[in-house]
XYZ file of C-alpha atoms in Angstrom:
349
model
C 0.000 0.000 0.000
C 3.005 2.235 0.436
C 3.519 3.799 -2.931
C 0.757 6.256 -2.542
C 2.944 8.972 -3.466
C 2.286 8.161 -7.144
C -0.560 8.990 -9.500
C -4.167 9.752 -8.622
C -5.272 6.446 -10.154
C -3.023 4.564 -7.675
C -4.541 6.557 -4.859
C -8.023 5.645 -6.045
C -7.119 1.943 -6.330
C -5.622 1.938 -2.834
C -8.690 3.748 -1.519
C -11.034 1.177 -3.102
C -8.917 -1.590 -1.562
C -9.623 -0.123 1.874
C -13.361 -0.193 1.065
C -13.137 -3.968 0.583
C -11.370 -4.389 3.922
C -13.886 -2.234 5.807
C -16.778 -4.042 4.132
C -15.444 -7.478 5.166
C -15.013 -6.283 8.744
C -18.555 -4.908 8.885
C -19.977 -8.115 7.395
C -18.505 -10.108 10.252
C -19.078 -7.529 13.005
C -19.085 -9.589 16.217
C -21.918 -7.505 17.721
C -24.422 -9.307 15.442
C -25.065 -12.956 14.574
C -24.868 -12.980 10.783
C -26.702 -15.330 8.436
C -25.975 -15.809 4.727
C -29.124 -13.865 3.874
C -28.319 -10.843 6.063
C -24.711 -10.779 4.929
C -25.692 -10.883 1.245
C -28.294 -8.134 1.729
C -25.881 -5.738 3.433
C -23.108 -6.469 0.948
C -25.361 -5.782 -2.019
C -26.687 -2.635 -0.329
C -23.175 -1.345 0.376
C -21.845 -2.065 -3.113
C -24.873 -0.346 -4.636
C -24.746 2.818 -2.522
C -21.308 3.498 -1.070
C -18.520 3.308 -3.685
C -20.458 4.518 -6.735
C -19.802 8.266 -6.736
C -16.795 10.392 -7.636
C -15.348 9.723 -4.157
C -14.069 13.320 -3.965
C -14.920 13.729 -0.292
C -13.217 10.534 0.768
C -10.110 10.979 -1.362
C -9.653 14.524 -0.116
C -9.021 13.263 3.435
C -5.895 11.483 2.150
C -4.871 14.456 -0.023
C -5.304 16.850 2.875
C -3.448 14.636 5.333
C -0.520 14.319 2.903
C -0.339 18.102 2.530
C -0.469 18.552 6.312
C 2.463 16.139 6.573
C 4.317 18.497 4.203
C 5.143 15.923 1.555
C 6.628 13.318 3.907
C 5.826 9.828 2.621
C 2.951 8.306 4.542
C 3.282 4.917 6.231
C 0.907 2.137 5.145
C -0.873 2.574 8.455
C -1.381 6.305 7.917
C -2.702 5.685 4.407
C -5.105 3.061 5.749
C -6.407 5.285 8.569
C -6.828 8.362 6.357
C -8.658 6.148 3.838
C -10.894 4.715 6.563
C -11.910 8.257 7.579
C -12.498 9.086 3.927
C -14.782 6.075 3.674
C -16.672 7.169 6.808
C -17.542 10.362 4.902
C -18.622 8.324 1.860
C -20.775 6.151 4.165
C -22.340 9.325 5.614
C -23.039 10.579 2.108
C -24.610 7.236 1.115
C -26.872 7.375 4.173
C -28.057 10.889 3.302
C -28.598 10.080 -0.371
C -30.537 6.852 0.210
C -32.967 8.704 2.502
C -33.051 11.941 0.443
C -34.080 9.991 -2.643
C -37.039 8.523 -0.742
C -38.048 11.983 0.551
C -37.842 13.493 -2.931
C -39.345 10.431 -4.605
C -36.412 10.536 -7.047
C -35.973 7.993 -9.828
C -32.273 7.860 -10.564
C -29.026 8.578 -8.779
C -25.518 8.281 -10.292
C -27.024 6.932 -13.517
C -28.856 3.990 -11.924
C -32.245 3.590 -10.193
C -32.373 4.960 -6.637
C -31.890 2.151 -4.103
C -35.527 2.248 -2.910
C -36.670 1.879 -6.534
C -34.779 -1.415 -6.893
C -37.182 -4.414 -6.970
C -37.731 -5.956 -3.498
C -35.989 -3.041 -1.741
C -38.711 -0.384 -1.453
C -39.112 0.935 2.092
C -36.473 -1.457 3.464
C -34.202 1.298 2.139
C -35.106 3.384 5.207
C -33.639 0.741 7.509
C -30.679 0.391 5.142
C -30.067 4.116 5.592
C -30.053 3.604 9.369
C -27.576 0.735 8.978
C -25.292 2.898 6.799
C -25.368 5.571 9.505
C -24.505 2.997 12.162
C -21.566 1.613 10.227
C -19.654 4.851 10.838
C -19.167 4.416 14.619
C -18.419 0.705 14.031
C -15.538 1.666 11.668
C -14.318 4.379 14.040
C -14.411 2.036 17.051
C -12.476 -0.710 15.290
C -9.684 1.492 13.952
C -9.503 4.635 16.100
C -10.542 3.560 19.602
C -7.040 3.854 21.025
C -6.217 7.158 19.319
C -6.063 10.323 21.419
C -8.438 12.041 18.973
C -11.112 9.290 19.052
C -13.664 11.329 21.018
C -13.069 14.330 18.768
C -13.778 12.195 15.702
C -17.059 10.920 17.184
C -18.052 14.470 18.119
C -17.144 15.734 14.670
C -19.226 13.152 12.795
C -22.180 13.624 15.167
C -22.125 17.398 14.853
C -21.781 17.428 11.077
C -24.607 14.900 10.742
C -26.833 17.141 12.890
C -25.934 20.204 10.794
C -26.640 18.353 7.537
C -29.999 16.984 8.693
C -30.957 20.471 9.893
C -30.018 21.945 6.508
C -32.145 19.309 4.818
C -35.012 20.298 7.138
C -34.834 23.998 6.150
C -34.803 22.919 2.505
C -37.802 20.600 2.926
C -39.978 23.002 4.912
C -39.246 25.823 2.471
C -40.622 23.821 -0.448
C -43.720 22.191 1.103
C -46.203 21.230 -1.630
C -49.105 23.653 -1.842
C -47.039 26.365 -0.142
C -44.776 27.124 -3.070
C -44.059 30.798 -2.621
C -41.121 32.382 -4.433
C -41.222 35.439 -2.191
C -39.728 33.303 0.623
C -36.575 32.794 -1.444
C -33.616 35.092 -0.760
C -29.812 35.016 -0.796
C -29.588 34.590 3.014
C -31.978 31.598 2.890
C -30.058 30.077 -0.024
C -26.833 30.532 1.922
C -28.209 28.913 5.082
C -29.573 25.878 3.258
C -26.301 25.327 1.406
C -24.088 25.965 4.424
C -25.850 23.353 6.541
C -27.057 20.874 3.955
C -23.861 20.621 1.898
C -20.852 22.659 2.988
C -20.195 21.130 6.410
C -20.072 17.511 5.306
C -18.606 18.031 1.828
C -15.928 20.632 2.549
C -15.271 21.029 6.254
C -15.540 17.368 7.306
C -12.741 15.914 5.099
C -10.252 18.578 6.199
C -11.321 18.341 9.856
C -10.672 14.560 9.722
C -7.188 15.156 8.309
C -6.429 17.829 10.940
C -7.457 15.506 13.787
C -5.296 12.704 12.389
C -2.379 15.131 12.166
C -2.790 15.875 15.883
C -4.337 19.323 15.459
C -6.997 20.821 17.712
C -10.042 21.876 15.649
C -10.871 24.658 18.124
C -7.609 26.330 17.101
C -8.653 26.484 13.433
C -11.873 28.543 13.260
C -10.738 30.354 10.101
C -10.254 27.016 8.333
C -13.897 26.170 8.970
C -15.037 29.579 7.687
C -12.991 29.316 4.495
C -14.231 25.791 3.769
C -17.865 26.712 4.410
C -17.509 29.636 1.994
C -15.885 27.312 -0.505
C -18.844 24.951 -0.134
C -21.251 27.798 -0.812
C -19.259 28.851 -3.875
C -19.289 25.210 -5.055
C -23.086 24.981 -4.697
C -23.623 28.250 -6.581
C -21.517 26.752 -9.406
C -23.731 23.672 -9.221
C -26.889 25.794 -9.450
C -25.399 27.637 -12.415
C -24.335 24.440 -14.216
C -27.785 22.909 -13.624
C -29.171 25.539 -15.985
C -26.246 26.592 -18.174
C -23.919 23.569 -18.074
C -23.741 21.068 -20.932
C -25.497 17.821 -19.934
C -22.717 15.843 -21.674
C -20.170 17.480 -19.378
C -22.088 17.515 -16.095
C -23.517 14.026 -16.613
C -27.094 14.947 -15.764
C -29.992 16.990 -17.060
C -30.796 19.871 -14.746
C -34.300 20.109 -13.274
C -33.939 22.877 -10.668
C -36.484 25.108 -12.450
C -39.122 22.357 -12.663
C -38.410 21.311 -9.061
C -38.952 24.800 -7.648
C -35.458 24.669 -6.119
C -34.140 27.551 -4.025
C -31.356 27.937 -6.574
C -28.894 30.840 -6.600
C -30.146 31.693 -10.099
C -33.778 32.223 -9.079
C -32.736 34.131 -5.970
C -30.481 36.383 -8.052
C -33.235 36.779 -10.669
C -35.661 37.943 -7.951
C -33.086 40.493 -6.879
C -32.509 41.870 -10.401
C -35.911 41.737 -12.104
C -38.502 44.458 -12.686
C -42.223 44.004 -11.894
C -43.087 42.567 -15.314
C -40.250 40.032 -15.150
C -41.168 39.168 -11.573
C -44.725 38.351 -12.658
C -43.267 36.086 -15.348
C -41.007 34.378 -12.810
C -43.837 33.742 -10.318
C -46.048 32.381 -13.076
C -43.622 29.906 -14.669
C -41.099 28.839 -12.008
C -41.626 25.320 -10.664
C -43.770 24.114 -13.583
C -43.042 20.780 -15.304
C -44.102 22.175 -18.688
C -41.055 22.571 -21.010
C -42.406 25.859 -22.422
C -42.566 27.290 -18.883
C -38.972 26.151 -18.266
C -37.877 27.723 -21.563
C -39.509 31.031 -20.524
C -37.539 31.040 -17.270
C -34.304 30.423 -19.207
C -35.098 33.317 -21.559
C -35.669 35.510 -18.509
C -32.355 34.384 -16.987
C -30.652 35.454 -20.205
C -32.457 38.822 -20.272
C -31.205 39.455 -16.731
C -27.682 38.413 -17.776
C -27.347 35.880 -14.975
C -24.311 34.467 -16.767
C -22.609 37.818 -16.210
C -23.829 37.978 -12.586
C -22.410 34.492 -12.009
C -19.040 35.390 -13.571
C -18.887 38.360 -11.198
C -19.822 36.182 -8.209
C -17.185 33.643 -9.254
C -14.312 36.119 -9.476
C -15.324 37.900 -6.247
C -15.577 34.588 -4.360
C -12.233 33.455 -5.692
C -10.505 36.667 -4.606
C -12.081 36.602 -1.127
C -11.269 32.933 -0.601
C -7.708 33.430 -1.772
C -7.025 36.335 0.539
C -8.552 34.461 3.516
C -6.291 31.516 2.713
C -3.160 33.663 2.396
C -3.897 35.150 5.819
C -3.596 31.726 7.471
C -0.410 31.404 9.566
C 0.333 27.780 8.623
C 1.769 27.086 5.172
C 0.633 23.453 5.193
C -2.951 24.438 6.065
C -2.759 27.039 3.275
C -1.689 24.260 0.892
C -4.712 22.149 1.848
C -7.120 25.044 1.290
C -5.465 26.070 -1.990
C -5.661 22.512 -3.291
C -9.417 22.468 -2.592
C -9.925 25.829 -4.271
C -7.827 24.798 -7.274
C -10.033 21.751 -7.826
C -13.278 23.714 -7.972
C -12.396 27.110 -9.480
C -13.999 27.536 -12.937
C -15.009 23.865 -13.075
C -17.289 22.774 -15.938
C -18.758 19.700 -14.224
């Protein structure tokens, strides 16, 4: 496992190897008496939901830890532990997505049917979500119990899960069927939803895991959290933009934010910029399934030059993030933050 200091594809292969190890351990967890049937169910459920994504969150724990170690080669043990924490984040993500898809009654996820839509799964998927959630402390107990930062890791995962579920709640109660009201949407609301629902677990959590492993005290790094949360917000605004203006071939999905009445940065910005006539148009056509209604919203977005507004937001965010990063006293922490920013700035997918 040592030569991790090579290409990204090696890193990915090593990371996937750790998934297999963790899976085997979980499938013979001594706290439960396994049968062939239960073992097969959980294995199929894990393989379907955990390793299928881009794995960005998980891989970035290893990347960040390496940068914090200032280029020193990692031992096999360090690589394994950083990978295990990365997989805990991927498990957390799988848990959220399995349950989110049920809440949204979605059809597909990562180019395949949502887990609950798979024949014979259905509402068992809710319990599967609970099992995914419970695998995280099992992994942490097995591999980190004797570490001085064990309690901090448990606290971190618990707190981030609470923040994410609370963000999901704000999102859900804002878009209750029959109470669709665009006038509720604003930049501060958009920011709050994104901060809690996405930024903590996608941006802060991987770096916080790496910092704890490197022996750092999270309380001593409040600016790191702020920068990463702002990066997460910037990332989501890009996502909102690409949902409408990105090329489906590049982003790998067809955007439906307009039809879904999403509190997207674009609609919030449109509300801010439009005149009364345009506002009437927006209220009338936003959130409708009808393709002509969607087309009208896109025409309006073009009239308001939201592409220009986004370009301005993008360059302003980049400058602010960069200067916050440069102000950080530690060069290795700066390197971690710069590597994150470099990956997302001006992305097309």
